[in-house]
Structure formats: C-alpha cells, structure tokens
C-alpha cells in the first residue's frame, strides 16, 4: 500500500531548511564535560545531519540555510559541497552572527547530553526573501525542522518554504526536533509547531515532542494513536512516534499502526539516532518500500550512527545499512 507519492520528474530528491551548525563531540568519553579536554569538530544541526544522511544514501540533495561569515561557516559549506549537497541556497550572513555550537557530553552509552551555544546564531537569521522558490520547485521532498520556527525571521522563512513546497507538489516532512533552549514560552512553541504540522505530509517526532504539541489538548494516557489521528484531518499521510531504544510506531490515515523490527547496537552515544532514522526512513519511502521496511532501514541507520562518534560524518551509505541488517540477521551484532 502506497501512502505518499513523489513527483518523479523533479531532478532534486531532497531539500531541507534549517540549521547548519557545529558539533564538538567529546573525545574522552565516559566522563562529565567538566573533565573533557578535547573535542572533535563535525558539521551538525539536525536538518543538516539528515541531509548528509540522504546524500550518503545516494540521493540528490540541497540545503536552504544561513551560515556565519567565518571559518566555521566556511567549514560547513565546504563539507556540504564535498558530500555533493547543493549549496546555492546556503546564504552567508553579513551581520556578524556566529555559528551555533553543540558540545556533547558522553558520560555513558545511555547518559549523554548537549551543551548548546546559540546566541546570535546565523541559522535563525534566514529571511523569507532568501528562500529560493526555484530550488523548492525542483524538489521531490522538502524537510522542515522545528528549531527553525523558534525565532523570526527564520520562522517566517520556514513558512515561506512550506508555501513554495505546497505550491510545487513537494512531499513535506516535518522533523519536530524540539530543542527547548531556543524557545521563550511553552504556548508559543506549541502554537507554531501545530501551525506548521497542519501543512505536512509526514510528521516524525518523539513521544515527548508530541506531548509538547498537545499542550492545548487532552491525551492523558499519551496515546500514540490519538496523537497521530489528529493530523489526518489536515495533510498528514504518515505520523511516526519514536520511543528511543523501544523503537517507533507509524500511523496512517487508514488507522493502521505499523511497527518495525529494531536492531541491536553497540551504543557509543545516544544522539544522532533520530536524524539517521529520519534519513533511512525517508529514503525507504522514496524507494517505494513499505512503511515497515522503511522503518527498519531507519532503525538500522540509527544503530550505525549511535555506534559511532559523530552524527553527520557517521551517516551510512546504502551498502553499509544493508550490511548491518544482514549481520544482525546472522546474529553477528549484539547490544552493548
Ligand atoms: N539504544 C538503541 N538501540 C537500538 N536502536 C536505537 C537505540 N536508540 C534509538 N534507536 C533507534 O533510533 C530511533 C530513533 O531514536 P530516538 O531516540 O527515539 O530519536 P531521537 O534521537 O530523535 O530522540 C529509534 O526508533 C530506534 O529505531
Ligand atoms: O541538532 C543539533 O544542533 C545537534 C546535532 O547535530 C546533534 O548531534 C544531535 O543532537 C542529533 O540529534 P538527534 O538525532 O535528535 O539525537
């Protein structure tokens, strides 16, 4: 059963709008940040990670965003280009804004946290006028990420992109990507998340992220089916609720709840799971696979990334995901 169809005549498979940042991942793991002395620099930012994942899986991709006019901004642009990600709509800030930094703390495979430096971050300064309609018109999929809704003018830029995406028939994916520190009030957060979600075909988020969106509703049991059902009255065709290690569930407008096999992983750190899952899932759906097979692919991609040190640089190729699934099926990989 096909729930989403893609306009096959479009040359660009995937475009994402949102933040391009830097991850600084602790080299000395299994200790608190206070005791960490060295970090490795990677491109980061959830929508950037997902786009890198799509590019690694062999798709034609492009990014819509704003980078700082400094060494970090140039590092990001160069990395995207080396990964064959289109940068014609990556705008360079001219106001002295800086690149957002995410320092990661890896205390144990289950206890990880992120310390963000995002004052005057360039990515939140993308304006609606800077969003290229011509680029979105070429894309089969447009992915938006919730953090870009946190402040103006990037909030309006996302709504502008949504409007272009709708006009040109792109399948719109919303990765909720809720990061509380960029928002000022719970009511504002829920309002803008809900306004954006109404326009999207595929919505992906964790249980906690959907809880945040349900601020004005009642769902005391935190029932995933109730959560998903609301969105089928708007544009949604697939709603996925992620539950960390326990896996995820996808609902479709016919009321079916789709579950997929999850895989064991030798976990180094937990972050990056959602981004790699999103890339693997969207890739699968674009291949015309079932929801279950696409979820399985996303889960395997997530296992590869959480078993690695980085998020972006560890995004797997299709051959790596296939190999991981085969090795799991042969019982060669066990959980840490
Ligand atoms: N410890 C784990 N072992 C195996 N798979 C995992 C683990 N943690 C996450 N995953 C996979 O990654 C997916 C997304 O992870 P989740 O933690 O829910 O998202 P996010 O990173 O956005 O919080 C899960 O549905 C699951 O398939
Ligand atoms: O999104 C960020 O700004 C930081 C990411 O690059 C980071 O590594 C991360 O948190 C990944 O997020 P997840 O996939 O939702 O775990």
Coordinates of C-alpha atoms and ligand atoms in Angstrom, one line a residue:
X1 CA 0.0 0.0 0.0
X2 CA 1.4 3.4 -1.0
X3 CA 0.6 6.3 1.3
X4 CA 2.8 9.0 -0.2
X5 CA 3.7 9.6 -3.8
X6 CA 6.6 11.7 -5.2
X7 CA 6.7 13.7 -8.3
X8 CA 9.3 11.7 -10.2
X9 CA 10.0 14.3 -12.9
X10 CA 11.7 16.6 -10.3
X11 CA 15.5 16.4 -10.5
X12 CA 16.2 17.1 -6.8
X13 CA 15.3 14.3 -4.5
X14 CA 15.5 16.1 -1.2
X15 CA 15.8 19.7 0.2
X16 CA 15.9 20.7 3.8
X17 CA 15.6 24.0 5.5
X18 CA 17.0 24.9 8.9
X19 CA 20.2 25.0 10.9
X20 CA 23.8 24.3 9.8
X21 CA 25.9 24.1 13.0
X22 CA 28.9 22.5 14.5
X23 CA 29.0 19.5 16.8
X24 CA 32.0 19.3 19.2
X25 CA 31.9 15.7 20.4
X26 CA 33.9 14.8 23.5
X27 CA 36.9 12.6 22.7
X28 CA 37.4 11.4 26.2
X29 CA 34.1 9.6 26.6
X30 CA 32.5 8.2 29.8
X31 CA 33.2 11.2 31.9
X32 CA 31.4 14.5 32.5
X33 CA 32.0 17.6 30.4
X34 CA 34.0 19.3 33.2
X35 CA 36.7 16.6 32.8
X36 CA 36.7 16.6 29.0
X37 CA 39.7 18.3 27.5
X38 CA 39.4 17.7 23.7
X39 CA 36.6 17.5 21.2
X40 CA 36.3 16.6 17.6
X41 CA 34.6 19.0 15.2
X42 CA 31.8 17.8 12.9
X43 CA 29.1 19.5 10.9
X44 CA 25.9 19.4 13.0
X45 CA 22.4 20.6 13.3
X46 CA 19.6 18.1 12.9
X47 CA 18.4 19.0 9.4
X48 CA 22.0 19.2 8.2
X49 CA 22.6 15.7 9.6
X50 CA 19.5 14.3 7.9
X51 CA 20.6 15.9 4.6
X52 CA 24.0 14.4 4.9
X53 CA 22.4 11.1 5.6
X54 CA 20.2 11.4 2.4
X55 CA 23.3 12.3 0.3
X56 CA 25.2 9.3 1.7
X57 CA 22.3 7.1 0.7
X58 CA 22.9 8.3 -2.9
X59 CA 20.1 10.9 -3.3
X60 CA 20.4 14.3 -5.0
X61 CA 20.2 16.8 -2.1
X62 CA 20.3 20.6 -1.4
X63 CA 20.2 22.7 1.7
X64 CA 18.4 26.0 2.5
X65 CA 20.0 27.9 5.3
X66 CA 22.3 30.6 6.6
X67 CA 25.9 30.3 7.8
X68 CA 28.2 32.7 9.6
X69 CA 30.8 34.6 7.6
X70 CA 33.7 33.0 9.4
X71 CA 35.9 29.9 9.5
X72 CA 33.1 27.7 10.9
X73 CA 30.7 28.8 8.2
X74 CA 33.2 28.1 5.5
X75 CA 34.0 24.6 7.1
X76 CA 30.3 23.8 6.9
X77 CA 29.9 25.0 3.3
X78 CA 33.0 23.0 2.2
X79 CA 31.8 19.8 4.0
X80 CA 28.4 20.1 2.3
X81 CA 30.0 20.5 -1.1
X82 CA 32.4 17.6 -0.6
X83 CA 29.3 15.5 0.1
X84 CA 27.6 16.6 -3.1
X85 CA 24.9 18.6 -1.2
X86 CA 23.7 21.7 -3.2
X87 CA 24.6 25.0 -1.5
X88 CA 23.1 27.5 -4.0
X89 CA 20.6 28.4 -1.2
X90 CA 23.1 28.4 1.6
X91 CA 23.3 32.2 2.3
X92 CA 26.3 33.8 4.2
X93 CA 25.3 36.2 7.0
X94 CA 26.7 39.7 6.8
X95 CA 25.8 40.9 10.2
X96 CA 28.4 39.3 12.4
X97 CA 26.2 36.4 13.6
X98 CA 28.0 33.3 14.6
X99 CA 27.8 29.5 14.1
X100 CA 25.8 27.6 16.6
X101 CA 27.9 25.1 18.6
X102 CA 26.8 21.9 20.3
X103 CA 29.3 20.5 22.8
X104 CA 28.4 16.9 23.5
X105 CA 29.0 15.1 26.8
X106 CA 29.1 11.3 26.6
X107 CA 29.0 10.0 30.2
X108 CA 27.8 6.5 29.2
X109 CA 26.0 4.9 26.3
X110 CA 22.7 5.9 27.9
X111 CA 23.7 9.2 29.7
X112 CA 24.5 11.8 27.1
X113 CA 23.7 15.5 26.9
X114 CA 24.4 18.5 24.8
X115 CA 25.5 22.0 25.8
X116 CA 24.4 24.5 23.2
X117 CA 25.9 27.9 22.4
X118 CA 23.3 29.6 20.2
X119 CA 23.3 33.3 21.0
X120 CA 23.1 35.3 17.8
X121 CA 23.2 32.1 15.7
X122 CA 23.3 32.8 11.9
X123 CA 20.9 30.0 11.1
X124 CA 18.0 31.8 12.8
X125 CA 18.6 34.9 10.6
X126 CA 17.5 33.3 7.3
X127 CA 14.8 35.5 5.8
X128 CA 11.8 34.5 3.7
X129 CA 13.2 36.6 0.8
X130 CA 16.3 34.4 0.9
X131 CA 14.4 31.2 0.3
X132 CA 14.6 30.2 -3.4
X133 CA 11.3 29.2 -4.9
X134 CA 13.1 27.8 -7.9
X135 CA 15.0 25.3 -5.7
X136 CA 12.0 24.1 -3.9
X137 CA 10.1 23.8 -7.2
X138 CA 12.7 21.1 -8.2
X139 CA 12.5 19.0 -5.0
X140 CA 10.5 15.8 -4.5
X141 CA 10.8 16.2 -0.7
X142 CA 11.1 19.3 1.5
X143 CA 12.1 18.7 5.1
X144 CA 11.5 21.3 7.8
X145 CA 12.8 21.1 11.3
X146 CA 11.1 22.6 14.3
X147 CA 14.0 24.5 15.8
X148 CA 13.9 26.9 12.8
X149 CA 10.4 28.0 13.9
X150 CA 11.8 29.3 17.2
X151 CA 12.6 32.9 16.2
X152 CA 11.9 35.4 13.4
X153 CA 12.9 35.7 10.6
X154 CA 13.8 32.0 10.3
X155 CA 10.3 31.2 11.4
X156 CA 8.8 33.1 8.5
X157 CA 11.4 31.6 6.2
X158 CA 10.1 28.1 7.1
X159 CA 6.5 29.2 6.4
X160 CA 7.6 30.7 3.1
X161 CA 9.3 27.4 2.2
X162 CA 6.2 25.4 3.2
X163 CA 4.1 27.6 0.9
X164 CA 6.5 27.0 -2.0
X165 CA 6.6 23.3 -1.3
X166 CA 2.9 23.0 -1.3
X167 CA 2.6 25.1 -4.5
X168 CA 5.0 22.8 -6.3
X169 CA 3.8 19.5 -5.0
X170 CA 6.8 18.5 -2.8
X171 CA 6.1 15.9 -0.1
X172 CA 6.7 17.8 3.1
X173 CA 8.3 16.1 6.0
X174 CA 8.4 17.7 9.5
X175 CA 11.0 16.5 11.9
X176 CA 9.8 18.1 15.2
X177 CA 13.4 18.4 16.5
X178 CA 12.2 20.3 19.6
X179 CA 15.1 22.0 21.5
X180 CA 13.6 23.9 24.4
X181 CA 16.5 26.4 24.8
X182 CA 15.7 28.3 21.6
X183 CA 12.1 28.9 22.6
X184 CA 10.7 31.5 25.0
X185 CA 7.3 30.1 26.1
X186 CA 5.5 26.8 26.0
X187 CA 2.4 28.3 24.5
X188 CA 4.4 30.0 21.7
X189 CA 6.2 26.7 21.0
X190 CA 3.0 24.6 20.7
X191 CA 1.3 27.2 18.6
X192 CA 3.9 27.4 15.9
X193 CA 4.6 23.6 15.9
X194 CA 0.9 23.0 15.4
X195 CA 0.6 25.6 12.6
X196 CA 3.5 24.0 10.7
X197 CA 2.4 20.4 11.3
X198 CA -1.0 21.1 9.7
X199 CA 0.7 21.6 6.4
X200 CA 2.9 18.5 6.4
X201 CA 2.6 15.1 4.8
X202 CA 4.9 13.1 7.1
X203 CA 5.5 14.1 10.8
X204 CA 8.3 12.5 12.8
X205 CA 8.8 13.1 16.5
X206 CA 9.5 11.5 19.9
X207 CA 6.7 10.9 22.4
X208 CA 8.0 13.9 24.4
X209 CA 7.9 16.2 21.4
X210 CA 4.3 15.3 20.6
X211 CA 3.5 15.9 24.3
X212 CA 4.8 19.4 23.9
X213 CA 2.5 19.9 20.9
X214 CA -0.5 18.6 22.8
X215 CA -0.4 21.5 25.3
X216 CA -3.9 22.7 24.2
X217 CA -5.4 19.2 24.1
X218 CA -6.2 16.2 26.3
X219 CA -4.4 13.0 25.8
X220 CA -3.8 11.9 29.5
X221 CA -2.7 8.4 28.6
X222 CA -0.3 9.8 26.0
X223 CA -1.9 7.5 23.5
X224 CA 0.1 7.4 20.2
X225 CA -3.0 6.6 18.2
X226 CA -4.8 9.6 19.4
X227 CA -1.8 11.8 18.8
X228 CA -1.5 10.6 15.2
X229 CA -5.2 10.7 14.4
X230 CA -5.5 14.5 14.7
X231 CA -3.1 15.1 11.9
X232 CA -5.0 13.0 9.3
X233 CA -7.7 15.8 9.4
X234 CA -5.1 18.1 8.0
X235 CA -2.4 17.0 5.4
X236 CA -0.7 14.1 7.1
X237 CA -0.3 10.7 5.4
X238 CA 2.2 9.2 7.9
X239 CA 2.8 10.1 11.6
X240 CA 5.7 8.5 13.3
X241 CA 6.2 8.5 17.1
X242 CA 9.7 7.4 18.2
X243 CA 10.4 5.7 21.5
X244 CA 14.1 5.6 21.7
X245 CA 15.5 2.1 22.2
X246 CA 12.0 0.7 22.3
X247 CA 11.6 1.5 18.6
X248 CA 8.9 3.5 16.9
X249 CA 5.3 3.3 15.6
X250 CA 3.9 4.8 12.4
X251 CA 0.3 5.5 11.9
X252 CA -1.5 6.0 8.5
X253 CA -4.9 7.5 7.7
X254 CA -6.5 4.0 7.4
X255 CA -5.9 3.6 11.2
X256 CA -3.2 1.0 10.8
X257 CA -0.3 1.2 13.3
X258 CA 2.9 0.0 11.6
X259 CA 5.8 -1.4 13.7
X260 CA 9.2 -2.5 12.5
X261 CA 11.9 -4.7 13.8
X262 CA 14.6 -2.9 15.7
X263 CA 18.2 -3.9 15.8
X264 CA 20.9 -4.3 18.5
X265 CA 23.6 -1.7 18.7
X266 CA 26.9 -1.3 20.5
X267 CA 26.0 2.2 21.6
X268 CA 28.7 4.9 22.0
X269 CA 26.2 7.7 22.4
X270 CA 22.5 8.3 22.0
X271 CA 22.4 11.5 20.0
X272 CA 22.1 11.3 16.2
X273 CA 19.6 8.4 16.4
X274 CA 16.7 10.5 15.3
X275 CA 18.5 12.1 12.4
X276 CA 19.8 8.9 11.0
X277 CA 16.4 7.2 11.5
X278 CA 14.8 10.0 9.6
X279 CA 17.2 9.7 6.7
X280 CA 16.8 6.0 6.4
X281 CA 13.1 6.1 6.7
X282 CA 12.6 8.9 4.1
X283 CA 15.0 7.1 1.8
X284 CA 13.0 3.9 2.1
X285 CA 9.6 5.6 1.4
X286 CA 11.2 7.3 -1.6
X287 CA 12.2 3.8 -3.0
X288 CA 8.5 2.8 -2.8
X289 CA 9.2 0.4 0.1
X290 CA 6.5 -0.5 2.7
X291 CA 6.4 1.6 5.8
X292 CA 7.7 -1.3 7.8
X293 CA 10.7 -1.9 5.6
X294 CA 11.4 1.9 5.6
X295 CA 11.2 2.0 9.4
X296 CA 13.6 -1.0 9.6
X297 CA 16.0 0.8 7.3
X298 CA 15.8 3.9 9.5
X299 CA 16.4 1.8 12.6
X300 CA 19.5 0.2 11.2
X301 CA 20.9 3.5 10.0
X302 CA 20.3 4.8 13.6
X303 CA 22.2 1.9 15.1
X304 CA 25.2 2.6 12.9
X305 CA 25.3 6.3 13.9
X306 CA 24.8 5.6 17.7
X307 CA 27.7 3.1 17.5
X308 CA 29.9 5.9 16.1
X309 CA 31.5 9.0 17.5
X310 CA 29.8 11.6 15.2
X311 CA 26.3 12.2 13.9
X312 CA 26.9 13.7 10.4
X313 CA 30.1 12.0 9.4
X314 CA 28.9 8.6 10.5
X315 CA 25.8 8.7 8.3
X316 CA 25.9 5.4 6.4
X317 CA 25.7 4.5 2.7
X318 CA 23.0 2.1 1.5
X319 CA 25.7 -0.7 1.3
X320 CA 26.6 -0.1 5.0
X321 CA 22.9 -0.2 6.1
X322 CA 22.3 -3.4 4.0
X323 CA 25.4 -5.0 5.5
X324 CA 24.3 -4.0 9.1
X325 CA 20.9 -5.6 8.6
X326 CA 22.5 -8.8 7.2
X327 CA 25.0 -9.0 10.1
X328 CA 22.2 -8.6 12.6
X329 CA 20.1 -11.2 10.9
X330 CA 23.1 -13.6 11.1
X331 CA 23.3 -12.8 14.8
X332 CA 26.8 -11.2 14.5
X333 CA 25.8 -8.0 16.3
X334 CA 24.6 -7.9 19.8
X335 CA 23.6 -5.0 22.0
X336 CA 26.2 -3.3 24.2
Ligands
LIG1 N1 19.8 2.2 22.1 C1 19.3 1.9 20.9 N2 19.4 0.7 20.3 C2 18.9 0.5 19.1 N3 18.2 1.4 18.4 C3 18.0 2.6 18.9 C4 18.5 2.9 20.2 N4 18.2 4.2 20.4 C5 17.5 4.7 19.3 N5 17.4 3.7 18.4 C6 16.7 3.8 17.1 O1 16.7 5.1 16.6 C7 15.3 5.5 16.5 C8 15.2 7.0 16.9 O2 15.7 7.1 18.2 P1 15.0 8.2 19.3 O3 16.0 8.1 20.4 O4 13.6 7.8 19.5 O5 15.0 9.5 18.5 P2 15.7 10.9 18.9 O6 17.2 10.7 18.7 O7 15.1 11.9 17.9 O8 15.4 11.2 20.3 C9 14.5 4.6 17.4 O9 13.2 4.5 16.9 C10 15.3 3.3 17.2 O10 14.9 2.6 16.0
LIG2 O1 20.9 19.3 16.2 C1 21.8 19.8 16.7 O2 22.0 21.0 16.7 C2 22.9 18.9 17.3 C3 23.0 17.7 16.5 O3 24.0 17.8 15.4 C4 23.4 16.6 17.5 O4 24.4 15.9 17.3 C5 22.1 15.9 17.9 O5 21.6 16.3 18.9 C6 21.5 15.0 17.0 O6 20.1 14.9 17.3 P1 19.2 13.6 17.4 O7 19.3 12.8 16.1 O8 17.8 14.1 17.6 O9 19.6 12.8 18.6

